Short mmCIF file of C-alpha atoms in Angstrom, two decimals:
data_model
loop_
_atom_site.label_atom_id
_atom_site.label_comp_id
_atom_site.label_asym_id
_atom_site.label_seq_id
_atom_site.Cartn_x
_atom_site.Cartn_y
_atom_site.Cartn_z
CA UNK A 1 0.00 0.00 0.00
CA UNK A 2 1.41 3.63 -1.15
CA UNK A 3 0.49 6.41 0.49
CA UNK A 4 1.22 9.87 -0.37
CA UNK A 5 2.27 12.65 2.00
CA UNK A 6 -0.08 15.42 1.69
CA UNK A 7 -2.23 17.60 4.25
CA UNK A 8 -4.33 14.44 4.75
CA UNK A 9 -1.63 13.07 6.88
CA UNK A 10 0.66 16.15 7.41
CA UNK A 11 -2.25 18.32 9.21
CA UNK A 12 -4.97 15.89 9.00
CA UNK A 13 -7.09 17.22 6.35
CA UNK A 14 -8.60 14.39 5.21
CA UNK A 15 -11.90 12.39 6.14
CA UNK A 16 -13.22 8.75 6.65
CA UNK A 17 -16.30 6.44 7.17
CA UNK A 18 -16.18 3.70 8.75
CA UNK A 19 -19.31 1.21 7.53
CA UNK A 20 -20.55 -2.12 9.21
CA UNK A 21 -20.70 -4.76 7.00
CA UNK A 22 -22.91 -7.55 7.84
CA UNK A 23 -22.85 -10.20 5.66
CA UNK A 24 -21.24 -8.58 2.95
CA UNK A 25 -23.66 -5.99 3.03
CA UNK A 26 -22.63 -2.70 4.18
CA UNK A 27 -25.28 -0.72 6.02
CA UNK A 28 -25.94 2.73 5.28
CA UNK A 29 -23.77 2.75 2.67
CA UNK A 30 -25.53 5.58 0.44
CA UNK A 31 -25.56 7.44 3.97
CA UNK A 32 -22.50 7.33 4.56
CA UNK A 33 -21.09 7.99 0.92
CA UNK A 34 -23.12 11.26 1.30
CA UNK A 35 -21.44 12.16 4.03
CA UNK A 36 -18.05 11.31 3.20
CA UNK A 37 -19.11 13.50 -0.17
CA UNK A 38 -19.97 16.46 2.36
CA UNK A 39 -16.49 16.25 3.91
CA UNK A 40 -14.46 15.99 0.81
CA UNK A 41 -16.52 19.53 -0.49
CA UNK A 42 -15.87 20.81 2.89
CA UNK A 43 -11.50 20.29 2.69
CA UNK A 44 -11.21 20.65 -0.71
CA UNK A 45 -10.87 17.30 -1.77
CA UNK A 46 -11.66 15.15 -5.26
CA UNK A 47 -11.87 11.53 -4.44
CA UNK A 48 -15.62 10.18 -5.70
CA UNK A 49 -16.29 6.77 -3.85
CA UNK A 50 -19.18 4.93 -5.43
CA UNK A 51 -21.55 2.31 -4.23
CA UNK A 52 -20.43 0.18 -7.19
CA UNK A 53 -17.04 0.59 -6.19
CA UNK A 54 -17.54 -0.11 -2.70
CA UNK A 55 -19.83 -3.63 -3.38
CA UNK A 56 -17.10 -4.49 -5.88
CA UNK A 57 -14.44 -4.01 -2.85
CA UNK A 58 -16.48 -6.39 -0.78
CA UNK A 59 -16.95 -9.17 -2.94
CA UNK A 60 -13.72 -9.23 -3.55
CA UNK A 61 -12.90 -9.53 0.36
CA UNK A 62 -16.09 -10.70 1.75
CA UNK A 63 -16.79 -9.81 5.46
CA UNK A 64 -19.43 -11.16 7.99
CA UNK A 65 -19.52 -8.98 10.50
CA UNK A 66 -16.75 -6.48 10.09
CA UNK A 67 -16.15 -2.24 9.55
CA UNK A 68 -14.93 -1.26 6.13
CA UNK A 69 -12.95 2.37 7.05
CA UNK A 70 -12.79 4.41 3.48
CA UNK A 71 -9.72 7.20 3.98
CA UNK A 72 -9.82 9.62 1.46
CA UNK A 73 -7.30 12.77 1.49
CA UNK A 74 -5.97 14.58 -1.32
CA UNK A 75 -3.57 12.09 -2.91
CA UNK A 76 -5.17 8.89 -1.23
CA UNK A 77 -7.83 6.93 -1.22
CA UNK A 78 -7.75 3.99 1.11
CA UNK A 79 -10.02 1.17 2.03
CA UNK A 80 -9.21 -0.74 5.49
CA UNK A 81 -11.15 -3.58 6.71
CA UNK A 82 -11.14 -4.55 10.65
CA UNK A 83 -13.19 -6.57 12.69
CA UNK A 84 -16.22 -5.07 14.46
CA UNK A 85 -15.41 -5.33 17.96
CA UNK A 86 -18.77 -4.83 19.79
CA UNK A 87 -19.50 -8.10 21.69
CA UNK A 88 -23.23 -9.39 22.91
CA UNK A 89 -21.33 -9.38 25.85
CA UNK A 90 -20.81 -5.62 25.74
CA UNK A 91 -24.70 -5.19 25.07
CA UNK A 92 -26.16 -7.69 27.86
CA UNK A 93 -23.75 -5.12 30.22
CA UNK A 94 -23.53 -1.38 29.00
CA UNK A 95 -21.35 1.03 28.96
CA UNK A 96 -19.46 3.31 31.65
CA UNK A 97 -18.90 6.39 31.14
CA UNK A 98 -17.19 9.10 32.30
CA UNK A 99 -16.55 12.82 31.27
CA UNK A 100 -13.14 13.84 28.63
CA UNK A 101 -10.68 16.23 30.22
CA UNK A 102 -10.54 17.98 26.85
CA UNK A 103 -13.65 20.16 25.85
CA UNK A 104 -15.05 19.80 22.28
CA UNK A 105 -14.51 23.63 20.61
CA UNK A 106 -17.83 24.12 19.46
CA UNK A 107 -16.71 26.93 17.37
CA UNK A 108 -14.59 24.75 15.08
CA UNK A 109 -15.87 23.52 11.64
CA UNK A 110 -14.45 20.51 11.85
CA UNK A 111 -16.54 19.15 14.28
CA UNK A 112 -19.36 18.81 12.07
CA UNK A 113 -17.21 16.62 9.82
CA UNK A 114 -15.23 13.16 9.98
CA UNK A 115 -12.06 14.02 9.29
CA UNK A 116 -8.55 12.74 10.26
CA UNK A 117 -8.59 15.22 13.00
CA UNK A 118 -9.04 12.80 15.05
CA UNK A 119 -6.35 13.20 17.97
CA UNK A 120 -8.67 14.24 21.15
CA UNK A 121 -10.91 11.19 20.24
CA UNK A 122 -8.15 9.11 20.33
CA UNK A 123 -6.16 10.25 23.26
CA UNK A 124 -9.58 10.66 25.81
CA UNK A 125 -10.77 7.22 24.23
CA UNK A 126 -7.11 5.76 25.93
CA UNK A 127 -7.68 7.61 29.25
CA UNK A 128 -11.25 6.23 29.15
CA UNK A 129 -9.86 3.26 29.00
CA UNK A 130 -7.35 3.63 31.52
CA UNK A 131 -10.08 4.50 33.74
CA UNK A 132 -11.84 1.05 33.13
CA UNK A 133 -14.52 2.94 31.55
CA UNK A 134 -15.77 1.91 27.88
CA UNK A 135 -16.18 5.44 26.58
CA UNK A 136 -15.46 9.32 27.65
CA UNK A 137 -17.89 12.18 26.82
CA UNK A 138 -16.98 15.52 25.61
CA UNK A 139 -18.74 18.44 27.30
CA UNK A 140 -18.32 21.76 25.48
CA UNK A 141 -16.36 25.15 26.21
CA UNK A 142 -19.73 26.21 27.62
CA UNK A 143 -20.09 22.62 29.37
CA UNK A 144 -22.58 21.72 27.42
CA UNK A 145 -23.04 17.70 26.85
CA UNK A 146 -21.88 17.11 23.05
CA UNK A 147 -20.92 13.46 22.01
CA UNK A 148 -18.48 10.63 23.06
CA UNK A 149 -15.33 9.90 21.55
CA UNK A 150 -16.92 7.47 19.00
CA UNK A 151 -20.53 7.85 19.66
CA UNK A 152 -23.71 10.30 19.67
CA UNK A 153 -25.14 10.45 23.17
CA UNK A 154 -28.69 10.34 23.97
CA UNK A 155 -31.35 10.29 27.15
CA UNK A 156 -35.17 9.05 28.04
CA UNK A 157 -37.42 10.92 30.11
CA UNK A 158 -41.09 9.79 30.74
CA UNK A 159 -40.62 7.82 27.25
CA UNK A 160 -39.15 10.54 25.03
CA UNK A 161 -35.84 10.81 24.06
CA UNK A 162 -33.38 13.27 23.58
CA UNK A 163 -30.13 14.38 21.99
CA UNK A 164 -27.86 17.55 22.45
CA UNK A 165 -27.99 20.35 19.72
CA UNK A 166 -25.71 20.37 16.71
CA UNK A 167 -24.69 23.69 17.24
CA UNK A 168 -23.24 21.60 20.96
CA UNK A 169 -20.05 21.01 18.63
CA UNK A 170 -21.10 17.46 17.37
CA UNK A 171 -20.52 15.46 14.68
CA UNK A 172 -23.85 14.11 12.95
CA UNK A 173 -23.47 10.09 12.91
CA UNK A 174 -25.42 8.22 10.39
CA UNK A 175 -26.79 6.20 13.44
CA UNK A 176 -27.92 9.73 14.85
CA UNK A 177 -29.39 10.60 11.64
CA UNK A 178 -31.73 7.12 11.75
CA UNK A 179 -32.95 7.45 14.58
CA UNK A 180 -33.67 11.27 14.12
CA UNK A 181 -35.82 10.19 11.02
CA UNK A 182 -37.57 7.36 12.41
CA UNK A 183 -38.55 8.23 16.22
CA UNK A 184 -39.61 11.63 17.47
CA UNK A 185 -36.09 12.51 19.08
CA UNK A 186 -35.85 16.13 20.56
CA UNK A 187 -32.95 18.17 20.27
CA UNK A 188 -31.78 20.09 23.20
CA UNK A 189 -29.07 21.76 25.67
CA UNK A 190 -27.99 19.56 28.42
CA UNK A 191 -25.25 20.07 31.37
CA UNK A 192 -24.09 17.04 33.51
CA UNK A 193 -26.09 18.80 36.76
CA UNK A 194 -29.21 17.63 33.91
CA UNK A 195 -28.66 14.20 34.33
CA UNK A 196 -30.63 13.27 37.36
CA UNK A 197 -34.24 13.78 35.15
CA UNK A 198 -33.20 11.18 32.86
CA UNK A 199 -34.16 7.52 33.22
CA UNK A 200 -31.78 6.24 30.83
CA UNK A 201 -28.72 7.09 28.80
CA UNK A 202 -27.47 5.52 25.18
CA UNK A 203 -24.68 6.11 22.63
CA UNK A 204 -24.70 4.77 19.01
CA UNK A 205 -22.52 4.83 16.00
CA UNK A 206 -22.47 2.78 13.09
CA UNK A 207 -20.61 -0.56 14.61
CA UNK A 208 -22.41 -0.34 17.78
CA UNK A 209 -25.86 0.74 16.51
CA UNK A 210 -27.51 1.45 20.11
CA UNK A 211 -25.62 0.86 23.34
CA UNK A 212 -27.25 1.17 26.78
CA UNK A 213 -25.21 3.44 29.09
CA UNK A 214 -25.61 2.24 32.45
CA UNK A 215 -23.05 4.70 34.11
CA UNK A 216 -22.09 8.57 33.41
CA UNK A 217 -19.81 9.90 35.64
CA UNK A 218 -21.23 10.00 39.01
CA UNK A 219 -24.88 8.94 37.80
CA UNK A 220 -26.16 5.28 37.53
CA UNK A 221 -29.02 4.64 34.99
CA UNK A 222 -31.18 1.26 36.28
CA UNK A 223 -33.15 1.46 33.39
CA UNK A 224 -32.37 0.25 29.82
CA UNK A 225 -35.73 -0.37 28.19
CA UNK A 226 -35.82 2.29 25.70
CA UNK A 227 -32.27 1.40 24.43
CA UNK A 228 -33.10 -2.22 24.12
CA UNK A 229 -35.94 -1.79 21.95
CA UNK A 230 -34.28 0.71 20.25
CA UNK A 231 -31.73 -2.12 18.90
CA UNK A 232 -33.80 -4.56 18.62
CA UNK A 233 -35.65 -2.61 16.00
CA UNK A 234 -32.51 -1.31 14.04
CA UNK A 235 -31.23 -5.07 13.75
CA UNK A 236 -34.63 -6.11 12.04
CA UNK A 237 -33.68 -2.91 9.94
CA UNK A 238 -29.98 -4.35 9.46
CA UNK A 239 -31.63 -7.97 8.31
CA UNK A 240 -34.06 -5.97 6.28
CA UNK A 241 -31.20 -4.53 4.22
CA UNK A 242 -29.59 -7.51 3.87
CA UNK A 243 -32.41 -9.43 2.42
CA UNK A 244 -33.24 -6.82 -0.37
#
């Protein structure tokens, strides 16, 4: 594999997807391809993925239950396949959580976009880890809740659910974006002194799909039932893509 040195991995300009495949089928590909699409506009950059391509990629290395991560930058365009590492066992426990040293600059562009600036993720996804928790969530410069490391974050109250603000300095996940268009989700403000009206807590992203949080920082959510039903619905959507 060749790989060019240009701002993609000088200074990070470049941007990624990563994309569950499930028996060969990747899901939310066209999402995601749209996306990736918005980021390339957004640095500058000229590397068209297609579906085509990427179905043609994945019959030619077939994957059960794998993440296909397309890297695009100026001079490169990379496709990386890796397992998908969320276990049932993960699921049947949930997620700790804790709070990120580092505050997500809400005033930046790039947070609105997946790109290779990806070092605070990184680095507070190792402390979180260090900490024995499974993921760390940014608050803002105006401590404002915004997003984990690799997830959206969102909470139930009385049966509704909610979801900090874009304009809280997060990036949109496709996950995000299906549940936003499928269940009444309301978009809000939220600080951690919030937390105590919520009767449960969840993350997603695209390898995950919906993970109960039973932990954030100091406050312990008993209840799960909104997140399990949640997943259980989205893997009926995952089979429905599959079969068509």
């Amino acid at each position: 594999m060749e790989i060019q040195l240009d701002e993609g991995f000088q200074f990070g300009l470049g941007a990624f997807e990563t994309i569950a495949v499930v028996e060969n089928h990747p899901v939310f590909l066209r999402e995601h391809l749209k996306r990736l699409e918005g980021a390339q506009r957004f640095l500058g950059i000229s590397q068209p993925v297609s579906e085509t391509e990427v179905y043609a990629w994945i019959s030619a290395h077939p994957m059960d239950n794998g993440a296909l991560k397309i890297a695009v930058s100026k001079e490169n365009r990379l496709f990386l396949p890796r397992e998908n590492h969320y276990t049932e066992e993960m699921y049947d426990k949930g997620f700790t959580a804790g709070f990120a040293e580092t505050r997500r600059n809400e005033t930046s562009p790039l947070t609105g976009y997946k790109t290779m600036n990806y070092g605070d993720c990184i680095l507070e996804k190792r402390r979180a880890s260090g900490l024995g928790w499974d993921e760390a969530v940014f608050l803002n410069i105006r401590g404002e809740i915004c997003e984990g490391t690799v997830s959206n974050i969102f909470f139930v109250k009385d049966g509704n659910i909610y979801t900090p603000e874009k304009c809280c300095g997060i990036l949109p996940g496709i996950m995000r974006g299906y549940l936003m268009e499928n269940y009444t989700v309301e978009e809000g403000v939220f600080f951690p002194e919030d937390l105590g009206q919520f009767s449960e807590c969840f993350v997603t992203n695209s390898l995950m799909g919906v993970m109960p949080v039973m932990q954030l920082g100091e406050r312990v959510f008993e209840r799960r039932g909104m997140a399990d039903c949640l997943r259980k619905e989205y893997r009926r959507e995952v089979q429905r893509i599959i079969l068509s």
